PDB file of N, CA and C in Angstrom:
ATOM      1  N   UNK A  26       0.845  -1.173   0.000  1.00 88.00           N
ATOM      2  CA  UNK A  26       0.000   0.000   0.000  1.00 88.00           C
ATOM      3  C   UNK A  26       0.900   1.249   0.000  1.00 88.00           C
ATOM      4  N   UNK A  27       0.784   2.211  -1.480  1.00 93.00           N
ATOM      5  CA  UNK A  27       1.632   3.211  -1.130  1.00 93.00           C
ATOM      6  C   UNK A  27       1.220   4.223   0.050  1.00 93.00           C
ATOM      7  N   UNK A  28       2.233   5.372   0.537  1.00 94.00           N
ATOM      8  CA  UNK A  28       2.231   6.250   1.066  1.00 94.00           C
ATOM      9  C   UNK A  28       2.002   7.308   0.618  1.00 94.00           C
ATOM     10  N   UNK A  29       0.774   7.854   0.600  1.00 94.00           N
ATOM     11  CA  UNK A  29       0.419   9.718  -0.026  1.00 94.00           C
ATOM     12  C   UNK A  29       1.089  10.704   0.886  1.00 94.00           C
ATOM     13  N   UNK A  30       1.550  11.698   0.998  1.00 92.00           N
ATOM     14  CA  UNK A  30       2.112  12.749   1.578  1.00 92.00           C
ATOM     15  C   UNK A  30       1.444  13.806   0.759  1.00 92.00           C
ATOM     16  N   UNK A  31       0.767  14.467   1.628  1.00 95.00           N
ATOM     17  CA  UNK A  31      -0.307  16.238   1.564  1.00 95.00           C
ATOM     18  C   UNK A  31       0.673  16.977   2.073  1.00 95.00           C
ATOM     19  N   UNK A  32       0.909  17.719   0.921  1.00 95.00           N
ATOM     20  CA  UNK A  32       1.756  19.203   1.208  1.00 95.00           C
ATOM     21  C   UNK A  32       0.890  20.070   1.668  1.00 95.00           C
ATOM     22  N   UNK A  33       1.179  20.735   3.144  1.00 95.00           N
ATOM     23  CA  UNK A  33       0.158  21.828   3.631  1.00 95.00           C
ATOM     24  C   UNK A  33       0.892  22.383   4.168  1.00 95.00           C
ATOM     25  N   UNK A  34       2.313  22.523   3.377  1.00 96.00           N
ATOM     26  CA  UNK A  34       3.202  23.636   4.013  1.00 96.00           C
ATOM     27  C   UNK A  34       2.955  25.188   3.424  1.00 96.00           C
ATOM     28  N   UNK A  35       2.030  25.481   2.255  1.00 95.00           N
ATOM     29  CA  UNK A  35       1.509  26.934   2.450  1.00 95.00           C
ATOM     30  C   UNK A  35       0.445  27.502   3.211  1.00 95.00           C
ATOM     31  N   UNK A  36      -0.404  26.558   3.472  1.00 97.00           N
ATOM     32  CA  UNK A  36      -1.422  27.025   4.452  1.00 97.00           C
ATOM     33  C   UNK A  36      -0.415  26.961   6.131  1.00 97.00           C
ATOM     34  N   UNK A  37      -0.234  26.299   6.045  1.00 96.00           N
ATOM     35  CA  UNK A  37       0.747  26.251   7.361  1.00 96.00           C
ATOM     36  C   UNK A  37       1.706  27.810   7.329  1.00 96.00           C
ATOM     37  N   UNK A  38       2.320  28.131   6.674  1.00 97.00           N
ATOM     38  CA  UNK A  38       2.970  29.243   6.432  1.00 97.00           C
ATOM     39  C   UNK A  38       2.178  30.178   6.634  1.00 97.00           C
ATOM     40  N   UNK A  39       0.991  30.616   6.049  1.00 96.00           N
ATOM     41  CA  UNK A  39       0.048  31.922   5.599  1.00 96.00           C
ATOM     42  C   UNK A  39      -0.366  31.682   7.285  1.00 96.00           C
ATOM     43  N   UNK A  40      -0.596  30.495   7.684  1.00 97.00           N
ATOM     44  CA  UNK A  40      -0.890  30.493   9.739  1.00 97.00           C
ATOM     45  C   UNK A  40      -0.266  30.947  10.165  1.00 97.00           C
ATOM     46  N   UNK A  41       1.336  30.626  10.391  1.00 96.00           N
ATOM     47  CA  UNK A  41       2.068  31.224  10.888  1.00 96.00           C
ATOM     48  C   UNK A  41       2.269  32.729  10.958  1.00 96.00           C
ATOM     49  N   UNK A  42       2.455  33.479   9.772  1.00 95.00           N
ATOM     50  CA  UNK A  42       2.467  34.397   9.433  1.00 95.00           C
ATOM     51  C   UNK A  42       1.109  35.485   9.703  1.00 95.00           C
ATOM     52  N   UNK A  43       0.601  34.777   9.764  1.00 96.00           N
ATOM     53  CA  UNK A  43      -0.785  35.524  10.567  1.00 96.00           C
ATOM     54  C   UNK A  43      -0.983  36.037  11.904  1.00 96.00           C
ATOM     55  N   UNK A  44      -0.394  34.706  12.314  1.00 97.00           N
ATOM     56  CA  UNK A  44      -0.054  34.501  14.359  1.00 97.00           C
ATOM     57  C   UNK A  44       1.222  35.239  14.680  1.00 97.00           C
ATOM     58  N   UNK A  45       1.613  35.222  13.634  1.00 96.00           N
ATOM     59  CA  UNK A  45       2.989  36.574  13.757  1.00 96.00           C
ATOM     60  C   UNK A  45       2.559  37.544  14.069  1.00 96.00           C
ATOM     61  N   UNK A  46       1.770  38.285  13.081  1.00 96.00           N
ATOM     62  CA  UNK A  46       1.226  40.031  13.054  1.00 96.00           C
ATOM     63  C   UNK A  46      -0.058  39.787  14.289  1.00 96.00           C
ATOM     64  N   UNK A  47      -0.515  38.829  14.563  1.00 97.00           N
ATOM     65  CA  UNK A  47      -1.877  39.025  15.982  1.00 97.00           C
ATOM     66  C   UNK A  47      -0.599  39.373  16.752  1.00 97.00           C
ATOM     67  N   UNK A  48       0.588  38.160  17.045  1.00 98.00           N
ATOM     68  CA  UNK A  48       1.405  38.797  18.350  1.00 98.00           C
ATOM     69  C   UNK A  48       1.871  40.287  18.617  1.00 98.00           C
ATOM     70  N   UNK A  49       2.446  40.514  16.919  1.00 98.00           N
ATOM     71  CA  UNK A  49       3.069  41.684  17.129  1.00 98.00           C
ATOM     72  C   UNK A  49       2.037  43.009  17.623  1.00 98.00           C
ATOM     73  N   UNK A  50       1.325  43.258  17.203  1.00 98.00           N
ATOM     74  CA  UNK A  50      -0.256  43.506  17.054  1.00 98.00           C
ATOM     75  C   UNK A  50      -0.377  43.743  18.964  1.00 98.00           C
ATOM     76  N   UNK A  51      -0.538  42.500  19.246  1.00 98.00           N
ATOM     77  CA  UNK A  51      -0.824  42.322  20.884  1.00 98.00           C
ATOM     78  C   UNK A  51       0.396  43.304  21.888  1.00 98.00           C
ATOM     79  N   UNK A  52       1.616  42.633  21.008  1.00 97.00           N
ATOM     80  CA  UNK A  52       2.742  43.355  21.969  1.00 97.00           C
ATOM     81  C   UNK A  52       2.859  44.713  21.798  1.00 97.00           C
ATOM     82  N   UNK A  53       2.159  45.088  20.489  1.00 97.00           N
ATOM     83  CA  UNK A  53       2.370  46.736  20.432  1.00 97.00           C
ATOM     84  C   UNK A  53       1.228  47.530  21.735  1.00 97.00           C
ATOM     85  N   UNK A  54      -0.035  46.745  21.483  1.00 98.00           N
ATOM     86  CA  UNK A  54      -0.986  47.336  22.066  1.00 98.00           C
ATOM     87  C   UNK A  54      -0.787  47.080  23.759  1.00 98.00           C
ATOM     88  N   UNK A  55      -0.338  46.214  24.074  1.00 98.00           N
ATOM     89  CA  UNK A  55       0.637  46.241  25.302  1.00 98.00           C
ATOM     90  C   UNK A  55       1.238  47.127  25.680  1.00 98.00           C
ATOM     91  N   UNK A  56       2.534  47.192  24.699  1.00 97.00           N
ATOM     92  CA  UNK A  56       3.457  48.247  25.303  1.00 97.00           C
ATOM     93  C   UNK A  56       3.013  49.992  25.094  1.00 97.00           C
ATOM     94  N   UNK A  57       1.810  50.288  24.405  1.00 97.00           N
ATOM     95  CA  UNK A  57       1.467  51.419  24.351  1.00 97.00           C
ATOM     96  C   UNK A  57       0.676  51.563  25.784  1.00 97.00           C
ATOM     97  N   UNK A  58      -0.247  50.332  26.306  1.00 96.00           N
ATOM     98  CA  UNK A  58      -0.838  50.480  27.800  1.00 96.00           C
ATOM     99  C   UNK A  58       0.818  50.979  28.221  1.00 96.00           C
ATOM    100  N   UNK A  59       1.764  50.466  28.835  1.00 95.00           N
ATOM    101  CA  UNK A  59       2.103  50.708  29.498  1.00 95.00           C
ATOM    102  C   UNK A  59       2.710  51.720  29.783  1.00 95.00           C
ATOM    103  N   UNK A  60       3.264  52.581  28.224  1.00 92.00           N
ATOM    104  CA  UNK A  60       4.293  53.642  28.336  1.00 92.00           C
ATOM    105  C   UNK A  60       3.078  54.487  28.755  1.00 92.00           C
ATOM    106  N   UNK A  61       1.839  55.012  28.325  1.00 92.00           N
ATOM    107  CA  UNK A  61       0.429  55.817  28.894  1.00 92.00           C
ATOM    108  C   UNK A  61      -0.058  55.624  30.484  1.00 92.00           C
ATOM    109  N   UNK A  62       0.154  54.575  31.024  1.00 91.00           N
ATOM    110  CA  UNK A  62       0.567  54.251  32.337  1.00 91.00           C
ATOM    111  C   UNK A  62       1.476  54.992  32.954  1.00 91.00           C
ATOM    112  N   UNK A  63       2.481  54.741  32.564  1.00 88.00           N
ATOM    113  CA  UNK A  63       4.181  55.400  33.283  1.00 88.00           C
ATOM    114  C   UNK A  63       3.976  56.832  32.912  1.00 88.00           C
ATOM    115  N   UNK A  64       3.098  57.268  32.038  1.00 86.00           N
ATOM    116  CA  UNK A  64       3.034  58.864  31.839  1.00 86.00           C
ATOM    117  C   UNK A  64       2.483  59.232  32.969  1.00 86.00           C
ATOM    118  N   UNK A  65       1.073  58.744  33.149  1.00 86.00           N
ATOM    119  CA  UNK A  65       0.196  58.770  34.209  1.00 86.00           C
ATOM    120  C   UNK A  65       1.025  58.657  35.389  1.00 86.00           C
ATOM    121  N   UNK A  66       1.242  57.588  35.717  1.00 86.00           N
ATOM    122  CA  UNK A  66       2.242  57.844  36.939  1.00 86.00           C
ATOM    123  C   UNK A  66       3.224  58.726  37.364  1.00 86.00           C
ATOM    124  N   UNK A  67       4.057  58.951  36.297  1.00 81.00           N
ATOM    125  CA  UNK A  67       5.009  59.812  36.569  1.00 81.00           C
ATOM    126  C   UNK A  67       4.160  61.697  36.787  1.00 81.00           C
ATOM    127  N   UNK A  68       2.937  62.021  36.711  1.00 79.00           N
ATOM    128  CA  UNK A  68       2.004  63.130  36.792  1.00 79.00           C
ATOM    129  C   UNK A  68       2.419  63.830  35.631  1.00 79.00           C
ATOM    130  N   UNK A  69       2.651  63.372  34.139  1.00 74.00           N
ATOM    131  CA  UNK A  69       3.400  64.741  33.531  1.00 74.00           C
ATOM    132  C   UNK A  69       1.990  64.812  32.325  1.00 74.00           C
ATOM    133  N   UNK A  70       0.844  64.948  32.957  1.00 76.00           N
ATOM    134  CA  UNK A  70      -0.433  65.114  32.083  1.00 76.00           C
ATOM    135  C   UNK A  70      -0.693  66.662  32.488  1.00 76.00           C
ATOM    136  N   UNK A  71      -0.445  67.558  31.426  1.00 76.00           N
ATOM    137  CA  UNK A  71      -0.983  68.790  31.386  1.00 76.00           C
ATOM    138  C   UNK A  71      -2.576  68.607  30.515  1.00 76.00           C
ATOM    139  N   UNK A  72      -2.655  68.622  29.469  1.00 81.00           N
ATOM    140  CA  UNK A  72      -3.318  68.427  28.551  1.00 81.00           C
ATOM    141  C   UNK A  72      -3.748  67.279  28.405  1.00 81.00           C
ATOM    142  N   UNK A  73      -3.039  66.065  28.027  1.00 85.00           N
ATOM    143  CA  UNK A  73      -3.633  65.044  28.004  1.00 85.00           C
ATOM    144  C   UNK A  73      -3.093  64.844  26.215  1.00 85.00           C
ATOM    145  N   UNK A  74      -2.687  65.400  25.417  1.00 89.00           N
ATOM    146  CA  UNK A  74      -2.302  65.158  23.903  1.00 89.00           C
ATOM    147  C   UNK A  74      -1.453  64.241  24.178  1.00 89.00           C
ATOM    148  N   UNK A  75      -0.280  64.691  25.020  1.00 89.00           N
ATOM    149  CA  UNK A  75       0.674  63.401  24.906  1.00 89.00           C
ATOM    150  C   UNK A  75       0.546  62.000  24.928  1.00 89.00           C
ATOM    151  N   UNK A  76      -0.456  61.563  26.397  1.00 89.00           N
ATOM    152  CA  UNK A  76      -0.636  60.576  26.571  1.00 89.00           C
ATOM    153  C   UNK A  76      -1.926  59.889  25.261  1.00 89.00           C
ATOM    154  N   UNK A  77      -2.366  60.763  24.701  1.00 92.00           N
ATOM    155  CA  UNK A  77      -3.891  60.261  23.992  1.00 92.00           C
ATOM    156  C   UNK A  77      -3.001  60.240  22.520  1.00 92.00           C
ATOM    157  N   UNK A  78      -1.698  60.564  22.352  1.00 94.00           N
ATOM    158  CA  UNK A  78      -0.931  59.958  20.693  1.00 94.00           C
ATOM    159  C   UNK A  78       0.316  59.727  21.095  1.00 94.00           C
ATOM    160  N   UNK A  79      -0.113  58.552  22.340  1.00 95.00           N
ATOM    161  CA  UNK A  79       0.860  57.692  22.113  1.00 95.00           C
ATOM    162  C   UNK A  79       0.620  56.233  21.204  1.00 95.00           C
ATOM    163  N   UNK A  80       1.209  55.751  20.238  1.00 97.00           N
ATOM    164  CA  UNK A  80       0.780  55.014  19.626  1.00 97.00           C
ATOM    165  C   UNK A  80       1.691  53.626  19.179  1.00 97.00           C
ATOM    166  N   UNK A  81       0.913  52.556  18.345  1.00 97.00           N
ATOM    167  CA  UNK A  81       2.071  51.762  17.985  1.00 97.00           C
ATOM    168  C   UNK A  81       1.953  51.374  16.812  1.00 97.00           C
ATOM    169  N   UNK A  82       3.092  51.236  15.973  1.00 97.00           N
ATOM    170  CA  UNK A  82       3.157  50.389  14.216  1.00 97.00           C
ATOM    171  C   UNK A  82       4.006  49.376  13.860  1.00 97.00           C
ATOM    172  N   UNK A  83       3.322  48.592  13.471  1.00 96.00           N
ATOM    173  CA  UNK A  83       4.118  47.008  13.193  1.00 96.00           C
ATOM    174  C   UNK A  83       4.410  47.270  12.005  1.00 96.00           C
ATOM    175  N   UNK A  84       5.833  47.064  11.447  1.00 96.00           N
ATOM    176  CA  UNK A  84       6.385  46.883  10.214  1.00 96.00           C
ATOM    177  C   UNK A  84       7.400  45.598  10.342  1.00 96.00           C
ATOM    178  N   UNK A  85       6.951  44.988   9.172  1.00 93.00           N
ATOM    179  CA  UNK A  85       7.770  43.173   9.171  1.00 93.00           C
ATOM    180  C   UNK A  85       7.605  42.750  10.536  1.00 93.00           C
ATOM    181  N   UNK A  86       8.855  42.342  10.888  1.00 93.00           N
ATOM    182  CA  UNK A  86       8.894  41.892  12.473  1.00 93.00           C
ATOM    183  C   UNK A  86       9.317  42.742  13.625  1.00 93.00           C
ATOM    184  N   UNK A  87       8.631  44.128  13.042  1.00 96.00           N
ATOM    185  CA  UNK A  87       9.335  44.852  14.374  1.00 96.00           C
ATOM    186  C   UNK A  87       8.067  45.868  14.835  1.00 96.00           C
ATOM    187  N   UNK A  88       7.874  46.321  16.133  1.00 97.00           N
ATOM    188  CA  UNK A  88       6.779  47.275  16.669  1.00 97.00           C
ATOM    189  C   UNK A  88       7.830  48.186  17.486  1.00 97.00           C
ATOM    190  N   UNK A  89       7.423  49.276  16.682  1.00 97.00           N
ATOM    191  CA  UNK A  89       7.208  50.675  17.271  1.00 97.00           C
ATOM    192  C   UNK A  89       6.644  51.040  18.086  1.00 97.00           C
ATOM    193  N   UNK A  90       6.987  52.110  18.820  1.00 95.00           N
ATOM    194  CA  UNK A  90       5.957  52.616  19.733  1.00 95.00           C
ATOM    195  C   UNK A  90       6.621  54.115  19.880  1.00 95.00           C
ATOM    196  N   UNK A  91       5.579  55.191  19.902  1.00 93.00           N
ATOM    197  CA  UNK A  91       5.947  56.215  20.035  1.00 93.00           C
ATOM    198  C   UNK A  91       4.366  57.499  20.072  1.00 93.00           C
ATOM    199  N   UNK A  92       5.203  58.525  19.485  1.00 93.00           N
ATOM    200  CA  UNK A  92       4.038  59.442  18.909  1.00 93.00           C
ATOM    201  C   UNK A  92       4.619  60.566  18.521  1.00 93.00           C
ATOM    202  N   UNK A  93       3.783  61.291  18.217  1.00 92.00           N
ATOM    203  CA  UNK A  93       4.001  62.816  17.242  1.00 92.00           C
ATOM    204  C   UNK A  93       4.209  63.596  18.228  1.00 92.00           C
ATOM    205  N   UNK A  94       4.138  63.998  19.247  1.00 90.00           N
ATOM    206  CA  UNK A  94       3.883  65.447  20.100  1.00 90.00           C
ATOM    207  C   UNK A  94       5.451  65.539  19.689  1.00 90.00           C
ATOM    208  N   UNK A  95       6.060  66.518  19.800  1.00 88.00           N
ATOM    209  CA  UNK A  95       7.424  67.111  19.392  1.00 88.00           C
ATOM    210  C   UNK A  95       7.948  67.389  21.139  1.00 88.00           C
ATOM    211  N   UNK A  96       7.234  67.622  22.246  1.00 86.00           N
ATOM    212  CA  UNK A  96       7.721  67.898  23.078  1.00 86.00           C
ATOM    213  C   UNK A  96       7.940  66.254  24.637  1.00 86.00           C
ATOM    214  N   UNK A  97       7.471  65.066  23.315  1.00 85.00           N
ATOM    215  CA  UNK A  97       7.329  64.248  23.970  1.00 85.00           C
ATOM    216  C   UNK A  97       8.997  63.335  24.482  1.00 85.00           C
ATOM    217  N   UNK A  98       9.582  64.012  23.743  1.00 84.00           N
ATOM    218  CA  UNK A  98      11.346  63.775  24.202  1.00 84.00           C
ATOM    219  C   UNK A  98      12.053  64.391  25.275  1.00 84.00           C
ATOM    220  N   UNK A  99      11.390  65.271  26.163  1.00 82.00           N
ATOM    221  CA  UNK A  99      12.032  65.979  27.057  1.00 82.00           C
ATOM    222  C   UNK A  99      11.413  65.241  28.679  1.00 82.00           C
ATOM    223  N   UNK A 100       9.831  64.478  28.059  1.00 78.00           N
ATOM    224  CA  UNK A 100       9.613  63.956  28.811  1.00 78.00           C
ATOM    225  C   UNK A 100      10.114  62.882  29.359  1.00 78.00           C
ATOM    226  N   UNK A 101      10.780  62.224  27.854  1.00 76.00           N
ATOM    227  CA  UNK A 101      11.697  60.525  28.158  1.00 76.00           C
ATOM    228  C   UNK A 101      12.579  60.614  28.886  1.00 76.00           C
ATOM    229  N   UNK A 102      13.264  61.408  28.308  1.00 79.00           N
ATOM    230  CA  UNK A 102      14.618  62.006  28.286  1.00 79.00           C
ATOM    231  C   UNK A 102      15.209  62.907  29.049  1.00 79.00           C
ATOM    232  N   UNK A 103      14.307  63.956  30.157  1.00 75.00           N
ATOM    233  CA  UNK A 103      14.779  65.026  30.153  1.00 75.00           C
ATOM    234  C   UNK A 103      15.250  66.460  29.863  1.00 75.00           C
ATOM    235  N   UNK A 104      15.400  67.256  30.113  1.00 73.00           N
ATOM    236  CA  UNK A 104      16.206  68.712  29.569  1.00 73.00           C
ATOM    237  C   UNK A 104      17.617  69.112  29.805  1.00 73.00           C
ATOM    238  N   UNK A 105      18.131  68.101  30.793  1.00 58.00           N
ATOM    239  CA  UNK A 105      19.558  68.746  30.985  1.00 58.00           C
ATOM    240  C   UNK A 105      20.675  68.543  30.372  1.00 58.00           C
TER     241      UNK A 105
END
């Protein structure tokens, strides 16, 4: 009795690759809770812009996290 072998190594792939971008996806939306957290904590909410564009973007295998405010580097970082 021969042996059939089913190639389902592209659907298997297109899975993988799916469960990739949910993780990355998850870990961005994670680490944006938390840096909006540590804002909060640390009291540096005047307005509230900073903390409300903080954001995150998955490109290939990597997540970003950041935002637009221009004055949001003095907060990371400091002034001195």
């Amino acid at each position: 009795m021969p042996v059939v072998f089913t190639d389902n190594s592209p659907e298997t792939l297109r899975e993988l690759e799916w469960a990739s971008k949910a993780a990355l996806e998850a870990v961005g939306n994670q680490a944006v809770s938390f840096a909006k957290n540590n804002v909060l904590a640390a009291g540096r909410i005047a307005t509230g812009t900073m903390h409300d564009k903080i954001d995150h973007k998955v490109q290939g295998d990597t997540v970003y996290i950041g935002t637009n405010v221009k004055y949001a580097i003095y907060n990371e970082m400091g002034t001195g």
